[in-house]
Short mmCIF file of C-alpha atoms in Angstrom, two decimals:
data_model
loop_
_atom_site.label_atom_id
_atom_site.label_comp_id
_atom_site.label_asym_id
_atom_site.label_seq_id
_atom_site.Cartn_x
_atom_site.Cartn_y
_atom_site.Cartn_z
CA UNK A 1180 -31.63 -3.32 11.73
CA UNK A 1181 -31.74 -2.76 7.98
CA UNK A 1182 -35.26 -1.38 8.38
CA UNK A 1183 -33.98 1.51 10.43
CA UNK A 1184 -32.48 4.78 9.31
CA UNK A 1185 -31.17 5.58 12.73
CA UNK A 1186 -30.60 3.60 15.90
CA UNK A 1187 -29.30 5.21 19.07
CA UNK A 1188 -28.47 2.39 21.44
CA UNK A 1189 -27.59 2.66 25.15
CA UNK A 1190 -26.71 6.28 24.54
CA UNK A 1191 -25.26 8.58 27.18
CA UNK A 1192 -24.60 12.10 25.96
CA UNK A 1193 -21.61 14.14 27.08
CA UNK A 1194 -24.00 16.62 28.66
CA UNK A 1195 -26.67 14.09 29.45
CA UNK A 1196 -29.78 15.83 30.79
CA UNK A 1197 -30.25 14.83 34.45
CA UNK A 1198 -33.89 13.86 34.06
CA UNK A 1199 -33.48 11.83 30.90
CA UNK A 1200 -33.51 8.03 30.94
CA UNK A 1201 -29.94 6.86 31.19
CA UNK A 1202 -28.99 5.20 28.89
CA UNK A 1203 -31.24 6.42 26.15
CA UNK A 1204 -32.56 4.34 23.23
CA UNK A 1205 -34.19 5.46 20.04
CA UNK A 1206 -35.00 3.76 16.75
CA UNK A 1207 -36.18 5.48 13.61
CA UNK A 1208 -37.64 3.50 10.71
CA UNK A 1209 -36.69 3.97 7.07
CA UNK A 1210 -39.50 6.34 6.12
CA UNK A 1211 -40.69 7.17 9.57
CA UNK A 1212 -41.18 10.62 11.00
CA UNK A 1213 -40.57 10.77 14.72
CA UNK A 1214 -41.20 13.79 16.88
CA UNK A 1215 -39.21 14.16 20.07
CA UNK A 1216 -41.16 16.66 22.09
CA UNK A 1217 -40.57 18.33 25.42
CA UNK A 1218 -36.84 18.46 24.87
CA UNK A 1219 -34.93 21.61 25.73
CA UNK A 1220 -33.07 23.32 22.89
CA UNK A 1221 -29.58 22.49 24.21
CA UNK A 1222 -30.43 18.81 24.61
CA UNK A 1223 -32.12 18.58 21.25
CA UNK A 1224 -29.07 20.15 19.61
CA UNK A 1225 -26.67 17.72 21.20
CA UNK A 1226 -28.82 14.72 20.37
CA UNK A 1227 -29.12 15.74 16.75
CA UNK A 1228 -25.38 16.35 16.47
CA UNK A 1229 -24.60 12.95 17.96
CA UNK A 1230 -27.05 11.30 15.58
CA UNK A 1231 -25.42 13.13 12.65
CA UNK A 1232 -21.98 11.82 13.80
CA UNK A 1233 -20.73 15.35 14.38
CA UNK A 1234 -20.19 14.61 18.06
CA UNK A 1235 -19.23 11.47 19.90
CA UNK A 1236 -21.53 10.23 22.64
CA UNK A 1237 -20.05 9.55 26.04
CA UNK A 1238 -21.33 5.97 25.87
CA UNK A 1239 -23.41 3.87 23.55
CA UNK A 1240 -23.54 3.54 19.80
CA UNK A 1241 -25.05 5.32 16.83
CA UNK A 1242 -26.09 3.26 13.81
CA UNK A 1243 -27.05 4.89 10.54
CA UNK A 1244 -28.68 2.59 7.99
CA UNK A 1245 -27.39 -0.36 9.99
CA UNK A 1246 -23.78 0.79 10.06
CA UNK A 1247 -22.10 1.44 13.37
CA UNK A 1248 -20.65 4.91 12.95
CA UNK A 1249 -17.84 4.47 15.48
CA UNK A 1250 -16.34 1.75 13.27
CA UNK A 1251 -16.33 3.84 10.10
CA UNK A 1252 -13.28 5.46 8.56
CA UNK A 1253 -13.13 9.21 8.00
CA UNK A 1254 -14.05 9.06 4.28
CA UNK A 1255 -16.91 6.65 5.06
CA UNK A 1256 -18.24 9.05 7.68
CA UNK A 1257 -18.11 11.94 5.21
CA UNK A 1258 -19.97 9.83 2.65
CA UNK A 1259 -22.60 8.98 5.25
CA UNK A 1260 -23.08 12.62 6.22
CA UNK A 1261 -23.84 13.46 2.62
CA UNK A 1262 -26.93 11.21 2.90
CA UNK A 1263 -28.44 13.07 5.85
CA UNK A 1264 -29.57 16.58 6.64
CA UNK A 1265 -28.80 17.98 10.05
CA UNK A 1266 -30.44 21.27 10.95
CA UNK A 1267 -29.67 22.76 14.31
CA UNK A 1268 -29.13 26.30 15.61
CA UNK A 1269 -25.63 25.25 16.68
CA UNK A 1270 -24.63 24.66 13.09
CA UNK A 1271 -23.39 27.51 10.99
CA UNK A 1272 -22.99 28.72 7.47
CA UNK A 1273 -19.62 29.72 6.07
CA UNK A 1274 -19.32 33.42 6.85
CA UNK A 1275 -16.90 34.35 4.08
CA UNK A 1276 -19.18 32.89 1.40
CA UNK A 1277 -22.41 34.43 0.18
CA UNK A 1278 -25.71 32.64 0.70
CA UNK A 1279 -25.58 31.34 -2.89
CA UNK A 1280 -22.01 30.10 -2.47
CA UNK A 1281 -22.97 28.38 0.77
CA UNK A 1282 -25.85 26.64 -0.93
CA UNK A 1283 -23.95 25.40 -3.95
CA UNK A 1284 -20.72 24.47 -2.21
CA UNK A 1285 -21.62 20.81 -1.67
CA UNK A 1286 -23.05 20.09 -5.14
CA UNK A 1287 -20.24 22.01 -6.84
CA UNK A 1288 -17.62 20.18 -4.80
CA UNK A 1289 -18.89 16.67 -5.38
CA UNK A 1290 -20.59 16.88 -8.76
CA UNK A 1291 -18.31 19.46 -10.42
CA UNK A 1292 -21.35 21.46 -11.50
CA UNK A 1293 -21.52 25.20 -11.95
CA UNK A 1294 -23.19 27.40 -9.35
CA UNK A 1295 -25.90 28.79 -11.71
CA UNK A 1296 -26.88 25.26 -12.76
CA UNK A 1297 -27.26 24.14 -9.14
CA UNK A 1298 -29.23 27.26 -8.19
CA UNK A 1299 -31.45 26.84 -11.23
CA UNK A 1300 -32.22 23.24 -10.33
CA UNK A 1301 -33.14 24.12 -6.76
CA UNK A 1302 -34.90 27.40 -7.47
CA UNK A 1303 -38.34 26.04 -6.42
CA UNK A 1304 -36.93 25.15 -3.01
CA UNK A 1305 -35.29 28.56 -2.66
CA UNK A 1306 -38.52 30.28 -3.63
CA UNK A 1307 -40.49 28.29 -1.09
CA UNK A 1308 -38.04 29.28 1.63
CA UNK A 1309 -38.10 32.90 0.38
CA UNK A 1310 -34.37 33.04 -0.19
CA UNK A 1311 -34.24 34.06 -3.83
CA UNK A 1312 -33.59 37.73 -3.09
CA UNK A 1313 -30.96 37.02 -0.47
CA UNK A 1314 -28.53 34.97 -2.51
CA UNK A 1315 -25.88 37.70 -2.64
CA UNK A 1316 -25.98 38.46 1.07
CA UNK A 1317 -23.39 37.18 3.51
CA UNK A 1318 -24.65 35.06 6.43
CA UNK A 1319 -23.68 37.55 9.19
CA UNK A 1320 -25.94 40.12 7.49
CA UNK A 1321 -29.01 37.90 7.82
CA UNK A 1322 -31.44 37.74 10.74
CA UNK A 1323 -31.17 34.48 12.70
CA UNK A 1324 -34.42 33.01 11.40
CA UNK A 1325 -33.44 33.68 7.78
CA UNK A 1326 -29.99 32.16 8.32
CA UNK A 1327 -31.74 29.11 9.72
CA UNK A 1328 -33.85 28.89 6.59
CA UNK A 1329 -30.67 29.02 4.52
CA UNK A 1330 -29.36 26.14 6.61
CA UNK A 1331 -32.58 24.27 5.85
CA UNK A 1332 -32.14 24.90 2.14
CA UNK A 1333 -28.49 23.87 2.15
CA UNK A 1334 -29.26 20.61 3.88
CA UNK A 1335 -32.32 19.78 1.77
CA UNK A 1336 -30.33 20.43 -1.40
CA UNK A 1337 -28.32 17.36 -0.46
CA UNK A 1338 -31.46 15.33 -1.27
CA UNK A 1339 -31.14 13.59 2.08
CA UNK A 1340 -32.58 10.23 3.06
CA UNK A 1341 -32.76 11.27 6.69
CA UNK A 1342 -33.59 14.67 8.16
CA UNK A 1343 -32.50 15.47 11.70
CA UNK A 1344 -33.81 18.86 12.76
CA UNK A 1345 -34.21 20.97 15.85
CA UNK A 1346 -37.45 22.92 15.67
CA UNK A 1347 -37.97 26.10 17.63
CA UNK A 1348 -35.98 29.30 17.90
CA UNK A 1349 -34.50 30.91 15.86
CA UNK A 1350 -37.35 29.89 13.54
CA UNK A 1351 -40.44 31.91 14.34
CA UNK A 1352 -43.77 30.04 14.70
CA UNK A 1353 -44.92 31.85 11.55
CA UNK A 1354 -41.87 30.57 9.64
CA UNK A 1355 -42.52 27.07 10.88
CA UNK A 1356 -46.18 27.08 9.94
CA UNK A 1357 -45.98 28.99 6.68
CA UNK A 1358 -42.68 27.77 5.21
CA UNK A 1359 -41.20 24.76 6.94
CA UNK A 1360 -44.22 22.54 7.59
CA UNK A 1361 -45.60 22.57 4.01
CA UNK A 1362 -42.09 22.02 2.68
CA UNK A 1363 -41.49 19.00 4.91
CA UNK A 1364 -44.94 17.64 4.07
CA UNK A 1365 -44.13 17.78 0.38
CA UNK A 1366 -40.71 16.34 0.96
CA UNK A 1367 -42.20 13.47 2.92
CA UNK A 1368 -44.88 12.79 0.33
CA UNK A 1369 -42.56 12.92 -2.68
CA UNK A 1370 -39.35 11.44 -1.33
CA UNK A 1371 -40.49 9.47 1.71
CA UNK A 1372 -37.51 10.45 3.81
CA UNK A 1373 -37.09 9.57 7.48
CA UNK A 1374 -37.29 12.49 9.87
CA UNK A 1375 -36.38 13.07 13.47
CA UNK A 1376 -37.67 16.42 14.66
CA UNK A 1377 -36.81 17.51 18.18
CA UNK A 1378 -37.92 20.52 20.16
CA UNK A 1379 -39.81 21.90 23.09
CA UNK A 1380 -43.20 21.97 21.39
CA UNK A 1381 -43.90 20.17 18.12
CA UNK A 1382 -47.69 20.28 18.02
CA UNK A 1383 -47.46 22.02 14.67
CA UNK A 1384 -45.62 19.09 13.10
CA UNK A 1385 -47.99 16.29 14.14
CA UNK A 1386 -49.41 16.09 10.59
CA UNK A 1387 -46.02 14.74 9.55
CA UNK A 1388 -45.54 12.31 12.39
CA UNK A 1389 -45.87 8.57 12.55
CA UNK A 1390 -44.73 8.51 16.14
CA UNK A 1391 -44.31 10.97 18.96
CA UNK A 1392 -42.04 10.62 21.96
CA UNK A 1393 -43.07 13.14 24.57
CA UNK A 1394 -40.73 13.72 27.49
CA UNK A 1395 -42.82 13.94 30.60
CA UNK A 1396 -41.80 13.56 34.25
CA UNK A 1397 -38.53 11.79 33.49
CA UNK A 1398 -39.99 9.38 30.94
CA UNK A 1399 -40.59 9.36 27.23
CA UNK A 1400 -44.27 8.62 26.52
CA UNK A 1401 -44.84 7.08 23.13
CA UNK A 1402 -47.82 7.88 20.88
CA UNK A 1403 -48.52 6.45 17.45
CA UNK A 1404 -50.37 8.32 14.74
CA UNK A 1405 -51.94 5.76 12.46
CA UNK A 1406 -53.66 8.15 10.19
CA UNK A 1407 -53.87 11.81 9.65
CA UNK A 1408 -55.93 13.71 7.15
CA UNK A 1409 -52.85 15.19 5.54
CA UNK A 1410 -51.10 11.81 5.53
CA UNK A 1411 -53.63 9.16 4.56
CA UNK A 1412 -53.29 5.55 5.57
CA UNK A 1413 -52.14 4.32 2.16
CA UNK A 1414 -48.74 5.90 2.75
CA UNK A 1415 -48.17 3.00 5.13
CA UNK A 1416 -48.66 0.52 2.30
CA UNK A 1417 -45.60 0.56 0.08
CA UNK A 1418 -47.40 -0.87 -2.94
CA UNK A 1419 -45.34 0.95 -5.55
CA UNK B 1017 3.26 3.30 30.08
CA UNK B 1018 5.51 5.21 27.68
CA UNK B 1019 9.08 5.20 26.47
CA UNK B 1020 10.28 7.15 29.49
CA UNK B 1021 8.53 4.96 32.08
CA UNK B 1022 11.59 2.81 32.97
CA UNK B 1023 13.63 5.98 33.64
CA UNK B 1024 10.68 7.49 35.53
CA UNK B 1025 10.61 4.42 37.77
CA UNK B 1026 14.27 5.00 38.59
CA UNK B 1027 13.58 8.63 39.46
CA UNK B 1028 10.53 7.77 41.54
CA UNK B 1029 12.78 6.76 44.43
CA UNK B 1030 14.70 10.03 44.44
CA UNK B 1031 14.01 12.96 46.78
CA UNK B 1032 10.93 15.10 45.99
CA UNK B 1033 12.33 18.07 44.07
CA UNK B 1034 14.52 15.98 41.76
CA UNK B 1035 11.75 13.55 40.85
CA UNK B 1036 9.33 16.45 40.28
CA UNK B 1037 11.80 18.09 37.92
CA UNK B 1038 12.20 14.80 36.08
CA UNK B 1039 8.46 14.26 35.77
CA UNK B 1040 7.89 17.81 34.53
CA UNK B 1041 10.71 17.38 32.04
CA UNK B 1042 9.52 14.01 30.80
CA UNK B 1043 5.96 15.32 30.41
CA UNK B 1044 7.23 18.28 28.39
CA UNK B 1045 9.31 15.97 26.18
CA UNK B 1046 6.33 13.69 25.57
CA UNK B 1047 4.05 16.66 24.83
CA UNK B 1048 6.48 18.10 22.31
CA UNK B 1049 7.08 14.70 20.72
CA UNK B 1050 3.38 14.05 20.46
CA UNK B 1051 2.80 17.45 18.87
CA UNK B 1052 5.67 16.91 16.44
CA UNK B 1053 4.29 13.51 15.45
CA UNK B 1054 0.82 15.01 14.94
CA UNK B 1055 2.32 17.69 12.69
CA UNK B 1056 4.19 15.01 10.71
CA UNK B 1057 0.95 13.01 10.40
CA UNK B 1058 -0.88 16.09 9.13
CA UNK B 1059 1.91 16.77 6.60
CA UNK B 1060 1.44 13.22 5.32
CA UNK B 1061 -2.35 13.55 5.29
CA UNK B 1062 -2.19 16.80 3.29
CA UNK B 1063 0.14 15.19 0.76
CA UNK B 1064 -1.99 12.06 0.44
CA UNK B 1065 -5.39 13.73 0.40
CA UNK B 1066 -4.26 15.94 -2.49
CA UNK B 1067 -4.46 12.98 -4.80
CA UNK B 1068 -6.75 10.60 -2.91
CA UNK B 1069 -10.05 11.86 -4.33
CA UNK B 1070 -11.13 13.20 -7.66
CA UNK B 1071 -13.81 15.54 -6.40
CA UNK B 1072 -13.64 19.24 -5.67
CA UNK B 1073 -10.67 20.10 -7.89
CA UNK B 1074 -12.23 23.27 -9.30
CA UNK B 1075 -13.10 24.75 -5.93
CA UNK B 1076 -9.78 23.70 -4.47
CA UNK B 1077 -7.95 25.31 -7.38
CA UNK B 1078 -9.82 28.57 -6.68
CA UNK B 1079 -8.70 28.41 -3.05
CA UNK B 1080 -5.16 27.65 -4.23
CA UNK B 1081 -5.15 30.74 -6.47
CA UNK B 1082 -6.51 32.89 -3.64
CA UNK B 1083 -3.68 31.68 -1.41
CA UNK B 1084 -1.06 32.44 -4.06
CA UNK B 1085 -2.57 35.89 -4.62
CA UNK B 1086 -2.54 36.64 -0.90
CA UNK B 1087 0.97 35.37 -0.25
CA UNK B 1088 2.84 36.15 -3.46
CA UNK B 1089 1.10 39.18 -4.90
CA UNK B 1090 -0.15 41.08 -1.87
CA UNK B 1091 3.02 40.55 0.13
CA UNK B 1092 5.67 40.58 -2.59
CA UNK B 1093 6.52 44.28 -2.42
CA UNK B 1094 7.44 44.04 1.26
CA UNK B 1095 9.68 41.06 0.68
CA UNK B 1096 11.31 42.67 -2.36
CA UNK B 1097 12.02 45.82 -0.37
CA UNK B 1098 13.49 43.81 2.51
CA UNK B 1099 15.54 41.73 0.05
CA UNK B 1100 16.97 44.91 -1.49
CA UNK B 1101 17.99 45.96 2.00
CA UNK B 1102 19.51 42.54 2.63
CA UNK B 1103 21.50 42.78 -0.60
CA UNK B 1104 22.64 46.29 0.35
CA UNK B 1105 23.84 45.21 3.76
CA UNK B 1106 25.58 42.08 2.51
CA UNK B 1107 27.37 43.94 -0.23
CA UNK B 1108 28.18 46.89 2.03
CA UNK B 1109 30.06 44.65 4.42
CA UNK B 1110 31.47 42.45 1.70
CA UNK B 1111 32.97 45.31 -0.35
CA UNK B 1112 34.51 46.89 2.77
CA UNK B 1113 36.02 43.70 4.15
CA UNK B 1114 36.94 41.97 0.90
CA UNK B 1115 38.68 45.12 -0.44
CA UNK B 1116 40.86 45.10 2.65
CA UNK B 1117 42.11 41.59 1.84
CA UNK B 1118 42.01 42.17 -1.93
CA UNK B 1119 39.31 39.57 -2.44
CA UNK B 1120 36.79 41.55 -4.50
CA UNK B 1121 36.30 38.60 -6.84
CA UNK B 1122 34.65 36.68 -4.01
CA UNK B 1123 31.62 38.97 -3.98
CA UNK B 1124 29.74 36.63 -6.33
CA UNK B 1125 30.55 33.61 -4.20
CA UNK B 1126 29.41 35.48 -1.09
CA UNK B 1127 26.13 36.45 -2.73
CA UNK B 1128 25.43 32.89 -3.79
CA UNK B 1129 26.24 31.49 -0.36
CA UNK B 1130 24.21 34.04 1.56
CA UNK B 1131 21.34 34.83 -0.77
CA UNK B 1132 20.78 31.57 -2.57
CA UNK B 1133 21.88 28.95 -0.08
CA UNK B 1134 21.67 30.17 3.48
CA UNK B 1135 19.97 33.41 4.47
CA UNK B 1136 17.72 33.80 1.41
CA UNK B 1137 15.50 30.74 1.93
CA UNK B 1138 15.21 31.38 5.66
CA UNK B 1139 14.49 35.08 5.05
CA UNK B 1140 11.69 34.25 2.62
CA UNK B 1141 10.35 31.54 4.95
CA UNK B 1142 10.25 33.93 7.92
CA UNK B 1143 8.41 36.45 5.79
CA UNK B 1144 5.82 33.87 4.70
CA UNK B 1145 5.50 32.60 8.25
CA UNK B 1146 4.71 36.12 9.45
CA UNK B 1147 2.58 37.18 6.53
CA UNK B 1148 0.65 34.03 5.59
CA UNK B 1149 1.27 31.37 8.23
CA UNK B 1150 -0.26 33.39 11.03
CA UNK B 1151 -3.08 34.53 8.72
CA UNK B 1152 -3.92 30.89 7.93
CA UNK B 1153 -3.95 29.99 11.63
CA UNK B 1154 -6.25 32.90 12.44
CA UNK B 1155 -8.56 32.17 9.51
CA UNK B 1156 -8.91 28.45 10.22
CA UNK B 1157 -9.06 29.01 13.97
CA UNK B 1158 -11.91 31.46 13.57
CA UNK B 1159 -13.69 29.06 11.24
CA UNK B 1160 -13.29 26.25 13.76
CA UNK B 1161 -14.60 28.35 16.65
CA UNK B 1162 -17.57 29.67 14.67
CA UNK B 1163 -18.43 26.07 13.64
CA UNK B 1164 -17.77 26.66 9.97
CA UNK B 1165 -15.42 23.68 9.89
CA UNK B 1166 -18.21 21.58 11.37
CA UNK B 1167 -20.49 22.89 8.62
CA UNK B 1168 -18.07 21.55 6.04
CA UNK B 1169 -17.94 18.20 7.79
CA UNK B 1170 -21.73 18.07 7.74
CA UNK B 1171 -21.72 18.73 4.01
CA UNK B 1172 -19.43 15.71 3.73
CA UNK B 1173 -16.45 17.84 2.74
CA UNK B 1174 -13.17 16.95 4.39
CA UNK B 1175 -11.88 20.25 5.85
CA UNK B 1176 -8.29 19.07 5.49
CA UNK B 1177 -8.89 18.63 1.78
CA UNK B 1178 -10.96 21.74 1.07
CA UNK B 1179 -9.20 24.14 3.44
CA UNK B 1180 -5.84 22.46 4.04
CA UNK B 1181 -4.64 21.17 0.68
CA UNK B 1182 -4.97 24.46 -1.31
CA UNK B 1183 -3.21 26.39 1.44
CA UNK B 1184 -0.48 23.77 1.66
CA UNK B 1185 0.36 23.85 -2.04
CA UNK B 1186 -0.39 27.57 -2.32
CA UNK B 1187 2.21 28.34 0.30
CA UNK B 1188 4.82 26.06 -1.28
CA UNK B 1189 4.37 27.60 -4.74
CA UNK B 1190 4.22 31.14 -3.35
CA UNK B 1191 7.37 30.64 -1.34
CA UNK B 1192 9.21 29.38 -4.42
CA UNK B 1193 8.08 32.41 -6.44
CA UNK B 1194 8.97 34.81 -3.63
CA UNK B 1195 12.37 33.17 -3.25
CA UNK B 1196 13.24 33.84 -6.89
CA UNK B 1197 12.02 37.45 -6.62
CA UNK B 1198 13.88 37.91 -3.38
CA UNK B 1199 17.14 36.56 -4.79
CA UNK B 1200 16.93 38.89 -7.79
CA UNK B 1201 16.11 41.86 -5.58
CA UNK B 1202 18.96 41.11 -3.21
CA UNK B 1203 21.45 40.84 -6.06
CA UNK B 1204 20.16 44.13 -7.44
CA UNK B 1205 20.41 45.73 -4.00
CA UNK B 1206 24.01 44.57 -3.77
CA UNK B 1207 24.77 46.09 -7.14
CA UNK B 1208 23.26 49.44 -6.13
CA UNK B 1209 25.36 49.73 -2.99
CA UNK B 1210 28.52 48.73 -4.82
CA UNK B 1211 27.97 51.81 -7.03
CA UNK B 1212 28.62 54.00 -3.99
CA UNK B 1213 32.12 52.65 -3.51
CA UNK B 1214 33.35 52.77 -7.04
CA UNK B 1215 32.28 52.09 -10.56
CA UNK B 1216 31.06 48.52 -10.88
CA UNK B 1217 29.80 47.21 -14.18
CA UNK B 1218 26.55 45.28 -14.12
CA UNK B 1219 27.87 42.68 -16.58
CA UNK B 1220 30.88 41.96 -14.40
CA UNK B 1221 28.84 41.90 -11.21
CA UNK B 1222 26.10 39.69 -12.65
CA UNK B 1223 28.68 37.49 -14.37
CA UNK B 1224 30.50 36.95 -11.08
CA UNK B 1225 27.23 35.97 -9.44
CA UNK B 1226 26.30 33.56 -12.25
CA UNK B 1227 29.82 32.13 -12.40
CA UNK B 1228 29.61 31.09 -8.77
CA UNK B 1229 26.05 29.83 -8.99
CA UNK B 1230 25.94 26.06 -9.45
CA UNK B 1231 22.99 23.78 -9.99
CA UNK B 1232 23.67 22.34 -6.54
CA UNK B 1233 23.14 25.78 -4.97
CA UNK B 1234 19.84 26.19 -6.79
CA UNK B 1235 18.75 22.66 -5.85
CA UNK B 1236 19.59 23.24 -2.20
CA UNK B 1237 17.80 26.60 -2.20
CA UNK B 1238 14.65 25.14 -3.74
CA UNK B 1239 14.67 22.02 -1.59
CA UNK B 1240 14.86 24.27 1.47
CA UNK B 1241 12.11 26.49 0.18
CA UNK B 1242 9.69 23.68 -0.64
CA UNK B 1243 10.31 22.01 2.72
CA UNK B 1244 9.86 25.30 4.57
CA UNK B 1245 6.65 26.04 2.67
CA UNK B 1246 5.21 22.64 3.54
CA UNK B 1247 6.19 22.95 7.18
CA UNK B 1248 4.82 26.47 7.61
CA UNK B 1249 1.53 25.50 5.98
CA UNK B 1250 1.20 22.31 8.01
CA UNK B 1251 1.97 23.98 11.32
CA UNK B 1252 -0.44 26.84 10.57
CA UNK B 1253 -3.25 24.47 9.58
CA UNK B 1254 -2.57 22.23 12.56
CA UNK B 1255 -2.78 25.04 15.11
CA UNK B 1256 -5.66 26.74 13.31
CA UNK B 1257 -7.86 23.67 13.46
CA UNK B 1258 -6.93 23.00 17.09
CA UNK B 1259 -9.00 25.95 18.30
CA UNK B 1260 -12.45 24.83 19.39
CA UNK B 1261 -14.11 26.78 22.13
CA UNK B 1262 -13.51 30.53 21.96
CA UNK B 1263 -11.66 33.17 19.98
CA UNK B 1264 -9.10 33.64 22.77
CA UNK B 1265 -7.76 30.21 21.82
CA UNK B 1266 -7.13 31.44 18.29
CA UNK B 1267 -4.75 34.14 19.51
CA UNK B 1268 -2.91 31.65 21.72
CA UNK B 1269 -2.60 29.07 18.94
CA UNK B 1270 -1.48 31.71 16.43
CA UNK B 1271 1.36 32.69 18.70
CA UNK B 1272 2.22 29.04 19.41
CA UNK B 1273 2.04 28.16 15.72
CA UNK B 1274 4.42 30.97 14.76
CA UNK B 1275 6.96 29.88 17.34
CA UNK B 1276 6.76 26.19 16.43
CA UNK B 1277 7.01 27.12 12.74
CA UNK B 1278 10.07 29.23 13.46
CA UNK B 1279 11.79 26.45 15.39
CA UNK B 1280 11.01 23.82 12.75
CA UNK B 1281 12.19 26.03 9.87
CA UNK B 1282 15.49 26.79 11.62
CA UNK B 1283 15.97 23.13 12.59
CA UNK B 1284 15.34 21.94 9.05
CA UNK B 1285 17.65 24.63 7.69
CA UNK B 1286 20.45 23.38 9.91
CA UNK B 1287 19.81 19.77 8.88
CA UNK B 1288 19.77 20.55 5.15
CA UNK B 1289 22.82 22.85 5.31
CA UNK B 1290 24.74 20.24 7.25
CA UNK B 1291 23.73 17.57 4.74
CA UNK B 1292 25.02 19.82 1.94
CA UNK B 1293 28.48 20.06 3.46
CA UNK B 1294 28.75 16.38 4.36
#
């Protein structure tokens, strides 16, 4: 259990998809990247929110780093959420704050740092997501795909140990290929975070994946990726 | 099983209409009690979470200042104007009636009783309830519906601490400031109207007011004001964060919050005034 970032056990969602296995089980290793493919956007969003403890499942349990989330107190849950990134189209930015204020809110709140210092530290990330020129804009002024990139930046600035993300609209395929995939590849290589990516089609993200669960005819078919040219085999050997 | 179950069992054997009335009544009582307990729990949570963590003080202080600016500065002129009117009306009636019974020297006592102890705190509280309480409910309700509160939770920020605590203390401090301004404006308004009915000297008028003003009056006024501020803020935050699904809920909860706030302020006023005279 301690070797897992996330365990969803005997899970039944509030809006459980009729064709899904009931109950549903999922385990995600500490540095594993798992793709959950063939999942409709609504279902992916709900699953990710349940895994991030933002929603309660109808049945079953969610364990994050071995801790059963239902048994945690409110402050413990907040502390746990600071260790994970959850990126889903259902989640929002704070509309009355600018993009910059949205991005620095967490670090400023918990580390008592100034906004310019936080932005300076994360400027490479903001440049990679092409957000540098949009820092003074308010979220409602942004197109959906840009707002989603801001959400990505905000969550990655938490330096998470686990990334839960819904891939697909509003991100355009170009955004995914040009901005998100290289970023996640780097993130995986440098920080070795666990990732659960869910969406209708995740072919683009197979270079990241250790495992793929493809939903097909009422079942999840499991595929393992032992090696990939962008993720050589030695990453499986934690020698350092 | 609840507290009313034994009585409900007794009523279960009664004819249809009577038992239905009882069940509807008992459900309403339980709903109101549950809501009142939740509001009390939130009041406690806001007090405790102010000092429970050391993080976020700077951002919370900014929110606190914004709340004070919105409530005290942006709304002060309306309250001061209405307080002048209140002072005018009180003194208009007082000078007419007290002159008839040769009791002009009681004007100061009347001002203290009405402005400082009884009507003043409630007047200021109603103003803040209308001006800021409903605004807080709408703001937080909209944030809850548009998932901004959830965004805070995802960042690991407790919304009650980041959104609730600054508004709670902001409203209490603002109400205290507005109360002082309102009292001064009302006394001034009274002085202006008394000029219409004869020459009144400011020193004598002000002296009469100060002579009748005791520390107990001030303590009662401020204890009312701080309690009202806390209650208005708590009720507004409670109903604001209750909205979940659509913006229509925000309107409904704003209206409900204002009414509950009104009832609680009046109830507490009666309790504190009664305690003063006991």
